[in-house]
Amino acid sequence: MADDSIATVDLERCQPDRCNYECINYCPPNRTGKDCIIPREDRYDEDEPFDGALDQVWISEEICLGETCGICVQKCPFDAIEIINLPQELSDEPTHRYGENAFALYGLPMPESGTVTGLLGPNGIGKSTAVKALAGEITPNLGRTTDPPDWDAVIDEYRGTALQDYLVAVRDGELSVSRKPQYIDRIPEQFEGTTRDLLATTDERDALESMAKRLSIEPVLDQPIGDISGGELQRVAIAAALLRDADFYFLDEITPYLDITQRIAVARLVRELAEEEGRAVLVVEHDLAVLDLLGDNLHVAYGEPAVFGVVTPPKPVRNGINEYLEGYLENENMRIRPEAIEFESHAPRPVTNADVLVEYPEIEKSYGDGEFSLQVEGGAVHQNEVLGILGPNGIGKSTFAKLLAGQLEPDGGHVDLGLEIAYKPQYVEAEQALPVETFLRDISKDVGTSYWQTEIGEPLKLGDIMDQLLTDLSGGERQRVAIAATLSRDADLYLLDEPSAHLDVEQRVLATRAIRRYAENHETTVMVIDHDIYVIDLLADRLLVFDGEPAVKGHASPAMSMRDGMNEFLQNLGVTFRRDERMGRPRINKPGSQLDRQQRRDGEYYYTQ
């Protein structure tokens, strides 16, 4: 193979018992008598370990012609093979590789005491692998999969770099690590007891009560961990990680299911941990406004998911985010995306299509013995618009969506809009062990057609997971399937509750564009609840803003323009945003800064022009 290419075989997809070894039979080097692609049983001795079935294929990267050929990729009926050209700037050997024809990671992030370091990149690009190496859970093998080096050899490889002293501490067991997991919904499966019981097991800094107060989880301390909401569980997981007395804190996705106020509160806690206590913090986060607020520097991870990943040297956080959005890394002279992600730098124009799709009446809903009450003023939803819904957690947004979808009954009546409504709930569960394609075909006969592929399948990047079981999908994959399932239904109104949860930045943009394009092409109406300001900024025409007292009472006024809606929402929260001069992206102002004070005086909490 050319020196700048890599071959991977997905052993979960490679199924020789269901094919005729098309990759072997059509490979040009094979047809000239060379052993470029062969069954693994022809390569391994019986006594040697192997990472799959012996009849699965192995590819010689020395013989393979590289991406310019790609015949095996095209011929494989299960999409199990990837041949990818590597950037020419990469060193000869990766930092870690999971075996021959397996994922390879190049580079590692550098945690620094007293600093919050961000790690930004797509899912499946090696961020978790990098953290495992930094935590000492795996020894980087420097690409030597059959003869892995020990820690001394790894340290020799990094001698003279900023990572040398850190890796020495890892080798000598002098480094303690606290990790906050990405998928918090698994916590109740692994722990039984109350929230307080869980936090007590990690409270090495004797700060449980103060941490609970800062994160507003005091009301759920004595509740069973399996009974609390997703937003509460997220804050409990963050508290559990921060309560440990560690040298290095790794926080994987701190914002899913949190509203903007809670996100800022978490960001301030993380900053204090680094600045006031001198701890090293590494944060993987896809909410760019929050990452921008809490980070000191940023490593960008790029590459091809499940094939290879590259971690860049650190960049100033603002520059790193802007380069990532532009799709071009300046120091590396590397284009990682064909086009930039752009934001409107001015307030959007007023919605010109005022045709009303439906008017909904005033709605009231209460739970229990007056524990929570919701009042929604009557309003109208326009045809062919995307209506964004904003508000704190526990204020009734999801309740409102369920009332419109007919999944809840209001007090003293029934909401009947006379519409076909497709609804995606906030929490996506996969209870059926069905292949994704079977699940989607049960919803729509159009699945698999060129129309469906163009409108839904390709924008949401579902091709690689159509054969997988729902129960085997990651959180982000389940989210994309749930969005696809909702848009695949024949409906007049589409309700999507937190479609950005567990999606990386690229996937959020793709999902946002898919939703927006679907609404425009089908002249249909979509309502979206989300806490990611970037998603709402890219997606919505108008806003429906909820206010009140979380978990006590909620209130919603009729929908309003983006400018008025953003001002009302952010004024309620006491937060102002500015626009990045280079990219036009929203950035949170530091409270009390000159710009923050000026925008408050002007009454412009979001759009400044």
Coordinates of C-alpha atoms in Angstrom, one line a residue, residues 11-507:
L11 CA -14.9 -7.8 12.2
E12 CA -18.5 -7.4 13.3
R13 CA -19.6 -6.8 9.7
C14 CA -17.3 -9.3 7.9
Q15 CA -19.4 -12.4 7.3
P16 CA -17.6 -14.9 5.0
D17 CA -20.4 -17.5 5.5
R18 CA -22.8 -15.1 3.8
C19 CA -20.6 -14.0 0.8
N20 CA -18.3 -15.5 -1.8
Y21 CA -15.2 -13.7 -0.8
E22 CA -15.8 -11.0 -3.4
C23 CA -13.0 -8.9 -1.8
I24 CA -10.5 -11.7 -2.4
N25 CA -11.7 -12.7 -5.8
Y26 CA -11.7 -9.2 -7.3
C27 CA -8.6 -7.8 -5.6
P28 CA -6.1 -6.8 -8.4
P29 CA -2.9 -7.8 -6.5
N30 CA -4.6 -11.2 -5.7
R31 CA -5.3 -11.7 -9.4
T32 CA -1.6 -11.3 -10.1
G33 CA -0.8 -14.1 -7.6
K34 CA 0.0 -11.9 -4.5
D35 CA -1.6 -12.5 -1.1
C36 CA -3.1 -9.1 -0.5
I37 CA -6.4 -10.2 0.9
I38 CA -6.6 -13.7 2.4
P39 CA -8.6 -15.5 5.1
R40 CA -7.0 -15.2 8.5
E41 CA -6.6 -18.9 8.8
D42 CA -4.1 -18.7 6.0
R43 CA -2.0 -16.2 8.0
Y44 CA -2.3 -17.3 11.6
D45 CA -0.9 -20.4 13.3
E46 CA -3.3 -22.3 15.5
D47 CA -1.4 -21.3 18.6
E48 CA -1.4 -17.6 17.8
P49 CA -4.2 -15.3 19.1
F50 CA -6.5 -13.6 16.7
D51 CA -9.1 -10.9 17.0
G52 CA -12.0 -12.5 15.1
A53 CA -13.1 -15.6 13.2
L54 CA -10.4 -17.4 11.2
D55 CA -12.4 -17.3 8.1
Q56 CA -12.6 -13.5 8.2
V57 CA -10.3 -11.6 5.9
W58 CA -6.9 -10.0 6.5
I59 CA -5.5 -7.3 4.3
S60 CA -1.8 -6.7 3.7
E61 CA -1.2 -2.9 3.9
E62 CA 2.2 -3.4 2.3
I63 CA 0.7 -4.9 -0.9
C64 CA -2.7 -3.1 -1.0
L65 CA -2.9 -0.4 -3.7
G66 CA -4.7 2.0 -1.4
E67 CA -7.7 4.2 -1.8
T68 CA -7.1 4.8 -5.5
C69 CA -8.1 1.1 -6.1
G70 CA -10.9 0.6 -3.6
I71 CA -12.4 -2.4 -5.4
C72 CA -12.6 -4.5 -2.3
V73 CA -14.5 -1.7 -0.6
Q74 CA -17.0 -1.6 -3.4
K75 CA -17.4 -5.3 -3.7
C76 CA -17.9 -6.2 0.0
P77 CA -21.7 -6.7 0.4
F78 CA -21.5 -5.9 4.1
D79 CA -19.5 -2.6 4.0
A80 CA -16.9 -4.2 6.3
I81 CA -13.8 -2.8 4.5
E82 CA -12.4 0.7 4.5
I83 CA -9.3 1.8 2.6
I84 CA -8.4 5.5 3.5
N85 CA -5.6 7.8 2.6
L86 CA -3.9 9.2 5.6
P87 CA -2.7 12.8 5.8
Q88 CA 0.9 13.0 4.6
E89 CA 2.0 14.9 7.7
L90 CA 1.4 11.9 10.0
S91 CA 4.3 10.0 11.5
D92 CA 5.0 6.5 10.2
E93 CA 3.5 4.7 13.2
P94 CA 0.3 5.5 15.2
T95 CA 0.2 6.1 18.9
H96 CA -2.0 3.1 19.4
R97 CA -3.7 0.6 17.1
Y98 CA -6.2 -2.1 18.1
G99 CA -4.7 -4.8 15.9
E100 CA -4.0 -5.4 12.2
N101 CA -6.6 -3.9 10.0
A102 CA -8.1 -2.1 13.0
F103 CA -8.6 1.5 14.2
A104 CA -5.4 3.6 14.6
L105 CA -5.0 6.7 16.8
Y106 CA -2.3 9.3 16.1
G107 CA -1.3 11.7 18.8
L108 CA -2.5 12.3 22.4
P109 CA -4.0 15.4 24.1
M110 CA -1.8 17.0 26.8
P111 CA -3.5 17.6 30.2
E112 CA -2.0 20.4 32.2
S113 CA -2.4 21.2 35.9
G114 CA -4.6 24.2 36.5
T115 CA -6.0 24.1 33.0
V116 CA -9.2 22.9 31.3
T117 CA -8.3 21.3 28.1
G118 CA -11.0 20.6 25.5
L119 CA -11.1 17.7 23.0
L120 CA -13.3 18.4 20.0
G121 CA -14.1 15.9 17.3
P122 CA -16.6 13.4 15.8
N123 CA -17.7 10.3 17.7
G124 CA -15.7 7.2 16.8
I125 CA -12.5 9.2 16.2
G126 CA -10.5 7.9 19.2
K127 CA -11.2 10.3 22.0
S128 CA -12.0 7.5 24.4
T129 CA -8.9 5.7 23.3
A130 CA -6.8 8.7 24.1
V131 CA -8.2 9.1 27.5
K132 CA -7.6 5.4 28.3
A133 CA -4.0 5.9 27.4
L134 CA -3.8 9.0 29.6
A135 CA -5.4 7.2 32.5
G136 CA -3.1 4.2 32.2
E137 CA -5.9 1.8 31.3
I138 CA -4.1 0.8 28.2
T139 CA -0.4 1.1 27.2
P140 CA 0.0 2.8 23.8
N141 CA 1.4 0.1 21.5
L142 CA 2.9 2.6 19.0
G143 CA 1.3 0.5 16.2
R144 CA 3.2 -2.6 17.2
T145 CA 0.2 -4.9 17.5
T146 CA 2.1 -8.2 17.5
D147 CA 5.0 -7.1 19.7
P148 CA 3.6 -4.3 22.0
P149 CA 6.1 -2.1 23.8
D150 CA 6.2 -1.6 27.6
W151 CA 5.8 1.8 29.2
D152 CA 9.5 2.5 29.2
A153 CA 9.5 2.2 25.4
V154 CA 6.5 4.5 25.1
I155 CA 8.2 7.1 27.3
D156 CA 11.3 6.9 25.1
E157 CA 9.1 7.6 22.1
Y158 CA 7.8 10.8 23.8
R159 CA 11.1 11.8 25.4
G160 CA 11.6 15.6 25.1
T161 CA 7.9 16.3 24.6
A162 CA 5.4 17.9 27.0
L163 CA 3.9 14.4 27.6
Q164 CA 7.1 12.8 28.9
D165 CA 6.6 13.7 32.6
Y166 CA 2.9 13.0 32.5
L167 CA 3.5 9.5 31.1
V168 CA 6.2 8.8 33.6
A169 CA 3.7 9.5 36.4
V170 CA 1.2 7.1 34.7
R171 CA 3.9 4.4 34.5
D172 CA 4.8 4.8 38.2
G173 CA 1.2 4.8 39.4
E174 CA 1.5 8.3 40.8
L175 CA -1.5 9.6 38.9
S176 CA -5.1 9.3 40.1
V177 CA -7.9 9.7 37.6
S178 CA -11.6 10.5 37.9
R179 CA -13.9 9.9 34.9
K180 CA -17.4 11.0 34.1
P181 CA -18.9 8.5 31.6
Q182 CA -20.6 9.6 28.4
Y183 CA -23.7 7.4 28.6
I184 CA -25.3 8.2 32.0
D185 CA -28.4 6.1 31.3
R186 CA -26.3 3.0 32.2
I187 CA -25.7 4.2 35.8
P188 CA -29.0 2.9 37.2
E189 CA -28.2 -0.5 35.7
Q190 CA -24.9 -0.6 37.7
F191 CA -26.0 0.9 41.0
E192 CA -28.9 0.4 43.3
G193 CA -29.7 2.9 46.1
T194 CA -30.3 6.6 46.5
T195 CA -28.5 9.5 44.9
R196 CA -26.9 10.2 48.3
D197 CA -25.7 6.6 48.5
L198 CA -24.0 6.9 45.1
L199 CA -22.3 10.2 45.8
A200 CA -21.1 9.0 49.2
T201 CA -19.1 6.3 47.5
T202 CA -17.1 9.0 45.6
D203 CA -17.0 11.8 48.1
E204 CA -13.3 11.8 48.7
R205 CA -13.2 15.6 49.2
D206 CA -15.9 15.8 51.8
A207 CA -17.9 18.2 49.7
L208 CA -21.1 16.3 49.0
E209 CA -23.5 18.8 50.4
S210 CA -21.9 21.9 48.8
M211 CA -21.6 20.1 45.5
A212 CA -25.3 19.1 45.6
K213 CA -26.3 22.7 46.3
R214 CA -24.2 24.1 43.4
L215 CA -25.7 21.6 41.0
S216 CA -29.2 21.9 42.4
I217 CA -29.6 18.2 43.1
E218 CA -30.5 18.5 46.8
P219 CA -34.2 17.6 46.1
V220 CA -33.2 14.2 44.7
L221 CA -30.5 13.2 47.2
D222 CA -32.8 10.7 48.9
Q223 CA -34.6 9.5 45.8
P224 CA -33.7 6.1 44.2
I225 CA -31.1 6.6 41.5
G226 CA -33.4 4.8 39.0
D227 CA -36.3 7.3 39.6
I228 CA -34.6 10.6 38.7
S229 CA -34.8 12.4 35.3
G230 CA -32.1 12.5 32.7
G231 CA -31.0 16.0 33.6
E232 CA -30.8 15.1 37.2
L233 CA -28.8 12.0 36.5
Q234 CA -26.4 14.0 34.3
R235 CA -25.7 16.4 37.2
V236 CA -25.4 13.5 39.7
A237 CA -22.8 11.9 37.3
I238 CA -20.9 15.2 37.1
A239 CA -21.0 15.5 41.0
A240 CA -19.7 11.9 41.4
A241 CA -16.7 12.6 39.2
L242 CA -15.9 16.0 40.7
L243 CA -16.2 14.7 44.3
R244 CA -13.2 12.4 43.8
D245 CA -9.8 13.6 44.9
A246 CA -7.9 13.1 41.7
D247 CA -5.0 14.6 39.7
F248 CA -6.7 14.3 36.4
Y249 CA -10.4 14.7 35.7
F250 CA -11.9 13.4 32.4
L251 CA -15.4 14.6 31.7
D252 CA -17.2 13.0 28.7
E253 CA -20.2 15.1 27.5
I254 CA -21.4 17.3 30.4
T255 CA -24.3 19.0 28.7
P256 CA -26.9 16.4 27.4
Y257 CA -30.3 17.0 29.1
L258 CA -29.1 20.1 30.9
D259 CA -30.6 23.5 30.2
I260 CA -28.4 26.6 29.5
T261 CA -28.4 27.7 33.2
Q262 CA -27.3 24.3 34.4
R263 CA -24.6 24.1 31.7
I264 CA -23.1 27.4 32.8
A265 CA -23.2 26.3 36.4
V266 CA -21.3 23.1 35.6
A267 CA -18.8 25.1 33.5
R268 CA -18.1 27.4 36.4
L269 CA -17.5 24.4 38.7
V270 CA -15.1 22.9 36.3
R271 CA -13.2 26.2 35.9
E272 CA -12.9 26.5 39.7
L273 CA -11.6 23.0 39.9
A274 CA -8.8 23.9 37.5
E275 CA -8.1 27.5 38.5
E276 CA -8.5 27.4 42.3
E277 CA -7.3 23.8 43.0
G278 CA -4.8 23.4 40.2
R279 CA -6.3 20.1 38.9
A280 CA -5.9 19.0 35.3
V281 CA -9.2 18.6 33.5
L282 CA -9.9 17.2 30.0
V283 CA -13.4 17.8 28.6
V284 CA -15.0 16.2 25.6
E285 CA -18.0 18.3 24.7
H286 CA -20.1 19.0 21.6
D287 CA -21.9 22.1 22.9
L288 CA -19.5 24.7 21.5
A289 CA -20.8 27.6 23.5
V290 CA -20.1 25.8 26.7
L291 CA -16.7 24.4 25.5
D292 CA -15.7 28.0 24.5
L293 CA -16.7 29.2 28.0
L294 CA -14.9 26.7 30.1
G295 CA -11.8 25.7 28.0
D296 CA -8.3 27.2 28.1
N297 CA -7.0 25.3 25.1
L298 CA -8.3 22.8 22.7
H299 CA -7.2 19.7 20.8
V300 CA -9.1 19.0 17.6
A301 CA -9.6 15.4 16.7
Y302 CA -10.2 14.5 13.0
G303 CA -9.9 11.6 10.7
E304 CA -12.3 8.8 9.6
P305 CA -14.6 7.4 12.4
A306 CA -13.8 3.7 13.2
V307 CA -10.8 3.9 10.8
F308 CA -8.2 6.4 12.1
G309 CA -8.1 9.5 14.3
V310 CA -5.6 12.3 14.7
V311 CA -5.3 14.5 17.7
T312 CA -3.7 17.9 16.9
P313 CA -1.4 19.8 19.2
P314 CA -3.2 22.3 21.5
K315 CA -4.7 25.5 20.1
P316 CA -6.3 28.5 21.9
V317 CA -9.9 27.4 22.4
R318 CA -11.4 30.2 20.3
N319 CA -9.1 29.5 17.4
G320 CA -9.6 25.8 17.6
I321 CA -13.4 26.0 17.5
N322 CA -13.3 28.4 14.6
E323 CA -10.9 26.2 12.6
Y324 CA -13.1 23.2 13.3
L325 CA -16.2 25.0 12.1
E326 CA -14.4 26.3 9.0
G327 CA -13.2 22.8 8.3
Y328 CA -9.6 23.9 7.9
L329 CA -6.8 23.5 10.4
E330 CA -4.3 26.3 9.8
N331 CA -1.1 25.0 11.5
E332 CA -1.6 21.5 10.1
N333 CA -2.6 22.8 6.6
M334 CA -5.4 20.2 6.7
R335 CA -8.9 20.4 5.3
I336 CA -11.2 18.2 7.5
R337 CA -14.5 19.2 6.0
P338 CA -15.5 20.3 2.4
E339 CA -17.5 23.3 3.6
A340 CA -17.7 25.6 6.7
I341 CA -20.5 25.6 9.2
E342 CA -22.0 29.1 9.0
F343 CA -24.3 31.1 11.4
E344 CA -26.4 34.1 10.8
S345 CA -24.5 37.1 12.2
H346 CA -27.6 39.3 12.1
A347 CA -31.1 38.8 13.5
P348 CA -33.1 36.6 11.0
R349 CA -35.7 38.2 8.8
P350 CA -39.3 38.1 9.9
V351 CA -41.2 35.0 8.8
T352 CA -43.1 35.9 5.6
N353 CA -45.3 32.9 5.4
A354 CA -48.0 33.6 7.9
D355 CA -50.5 30.9 6.8
V356 CA -51.7 29.2 9.9
L357 CA -51.4 25.4 10.1
V358 CA -53.3 25.0 13.3
E359 CA -54.4 27.0 16.4
Y360 CA -54.1 25.4 19.7
P361 CA -56.3 26.4 22.7
E362 CA -55.2 27.5 26.2
I363 CA -54.0 24.4 28.0
E364 CA -53.6 23.7 31.6
K365 CA -52.0 20.6 33.1
S366 CA -51.1 19.8 36.7
Y367 CA -49.4 16.8 38.4
G368 CA -50.1 15.2 41.7
D369 CA -51.6 17.3 44.4
G370 CA -50.6 20.6 42.9
E371 CA -46.9 19.6 42.8
F372 CA -46.4 21.1 39.3
S373 CA -48.8 23.1 37.1
L374 CA -48.4 24.2 33.5
Q375 CA -50.3 27.0 31.7
V376 CA -49.9 27.4 28.0
E377 CA -51.6 30.4 26.4
G378 CA -53.4 29.7 23.1
G379 CA -51.4 30.2 20.0
A380 CA -50.9 29.4 16.4
V381 CA -48.4 27.3 14.5
H382 CA -47.6 28.4 10.9
Q383 CA -47.4 26.2 7.9
N384 CA -43.9 25.4 6.6
E385 CA -42.0 26.7 9.6
V386 CA -39.6 25.3 12.2
L387 CA -40.7 26.4 15.6
G388 CA -38.0 26.3 18.3
I389 CA -39.1 25.7 21.9
L390 CA -36.8 27.0 24.7
G391 CA -37.0 27.0 28.5
P392 CA -35.3 25.6 31.6
N393 CA -35.6 22.0 32.5
G394 CA -38.6 21.0 34.6
I395 CA -40.7 23.9 33.1
G396 CA -43.2 21.8 31.1
K397 CA -41.7 21.7 27.5
S398 CA -41.9 17.9 27.2
T399 CA -45.3 17.9 28.9
F400 CA -46.5 20.4 26.2
A401 CA -45.2 18.2 23.4
K402 CA -46.9 15.1 24.9
L403 CA -50.2 17.1 25.2
L404 CA -50.1 18.0 21.6
A405 CA -49.1 14.5 20.6
G406 CA -52.1 13.1 22.5
Q407 CA -49.9 11.1 25.0
L408 CA -51.2 13.2 27.9
E409 CA -54.6 14.6 28.7
P410 CA -54.9 18.2 29.9
D411 CA -56.9 19.2 33.0
G412 CA -60.6 19.2 32.2
G413 CA -60.5 18.5 28.5
H414 CA -58.8 17.0 25.5
V415 CA -56.4 18.6 23.0
D416 CA -57.4 17.5 19.4
L417 CA -55.6 19.5 16.8
G418 CA -57.1 17.4 14.0
L419 CA -53.6 16.7 12.6
E420 CA -51.4 13.6 12.1
I421 CA -48.5 14.2 14.5
A422 CA -45.1 12.4 14.5
Y423 CA -43.4 12.6 17.9
K424 CA -39.8 11.8 19.0
P425 CA -39.6 11.7 22.8
Q426 CA -36.8 13.2 24.9
Y427 CA -35.3 9.9 26.0
V428 CA -34.7 7.4 23.2
E429 CA -34.9 3.7 24.3
A430 CA -34.3 0.6 22.2
E431 CA -36.3 -2.3 23.6
Q432 CA -36.6 -4.4 20.4
A433 CA -33.7 -6.4 19.1
L434 CA -34.6 -5.5 15.5
P435 CA -32.3 -4.5 12.7
V436 CA -32.5 -0.8 12.1
E437 CA -33.7 -1.2 8.5
T438 CA -36.5 -3.6 9.6
F439 CA -37.6 -1.1 12.3
L440 CA -37.7 1.8 9.8
R441 CA -39.4 -0.3 7.1
D442 CA -42.2 -1.1 9.6
I443 CA -42.7 2.7 9.9
S444 CA -42.5 3.7 6.2
K445 CA -42.6 1.8 2.9
D446 CA -40.3 4.5 1.4
V447 CA -37.3 3.3 3.4
G448 CA -34.5 2.3 1.1
T449 CA -35.8 4.2 -1.9
S450 CA -33.7 6.9 -3.6
Y451 CA -36.1 9.5 -2.3
W452 CA -35.8 8.3 1.3
Q453 CA -32.0 8.0 1.0
T454 CA -31.7 11.5 -0.3
E455 CA -34.1 13.1 2.2
I456 CA -33.3 11.2 5.4
G457 CA -30.9 8.3 5.1
E458 CA -27.9 10.1 3.7
P459 CA -28.2 13.3 5.6
L460 CA -28.4 11.4 8.9
K461 CA -25.5 9.0 7.8
L462 CA -27.6 5.8 8.5
G463 CA -26.0 3.6 5.8
D464 CA -23.4 2.1 8.2
I465 CA -25.9 1.1 10.9
M466 CA -28.9 -0.2 8.9
D467 CA -27.9 -3.8 9.5
Q468 CA -27.2 -3.4 13.2
L469 CA -29.7 -4.2 16.0
L470 CA -31.4 -1.4 17.8
T471 CA -30.3 -2.7 21.1
D472 CA -26.6 -2.6 20.0
L473 CA -26.6 1.1 19.0
S474 CA -24.8 3.8 20.9
G475 CA -26.7 6.7 22.3
G476 CA -25.9 8.9 19.3
E477 CA -26.8 6.2 16.8
R478 CA -30.1 5.7 18.6
Q479 CA -30.8 9.4 18.4
R480 CA -30.2 9.5 14.6
V481 CA -32.5 6.5 14.1
A482 CA -35.2 8.1 16.2
I483 CA -35.0 11.3 14.2
A484 CA -35.2 9.2 11.0
A485 CA -38.1 7.2 12.3
T486 CA -40.0 10.5 13.1
L487 CA -39.4 12.1 9.7
S488 CA -40.3 8.8 7.9
R489 CA -43.8 9.0 9.2
D490 CA -46.5 10.6 7.1
A491 CA -47.6 13.5 9.3
D492 CA -48.8 17.2 9.3
L493 CA -46.7 18.2 12.3
Y494 CA -43.4 16.8 13.5
L495 CA -42.4 17.1 17.2
L496 CA -38.8 16.5 18.1
D497 CA -37.7 16.6 21.8
E498 CA -33.9 17.2 22.2
P499 CA -32.7 15.8 18.9
S500 CA -29.1 16.9 19.6
A501 CA -28.5 14.8 22.7
H502 CA -25.4 12.5 22.3
L503 CA -24.7 13.8 18.7
D504 CA -21.3 15.2 18.0
V505 CA -20.9 18.6 16.3
E506 CA -20.9 17.2 12.8
Q507 CA -23.9 15.0 13.5

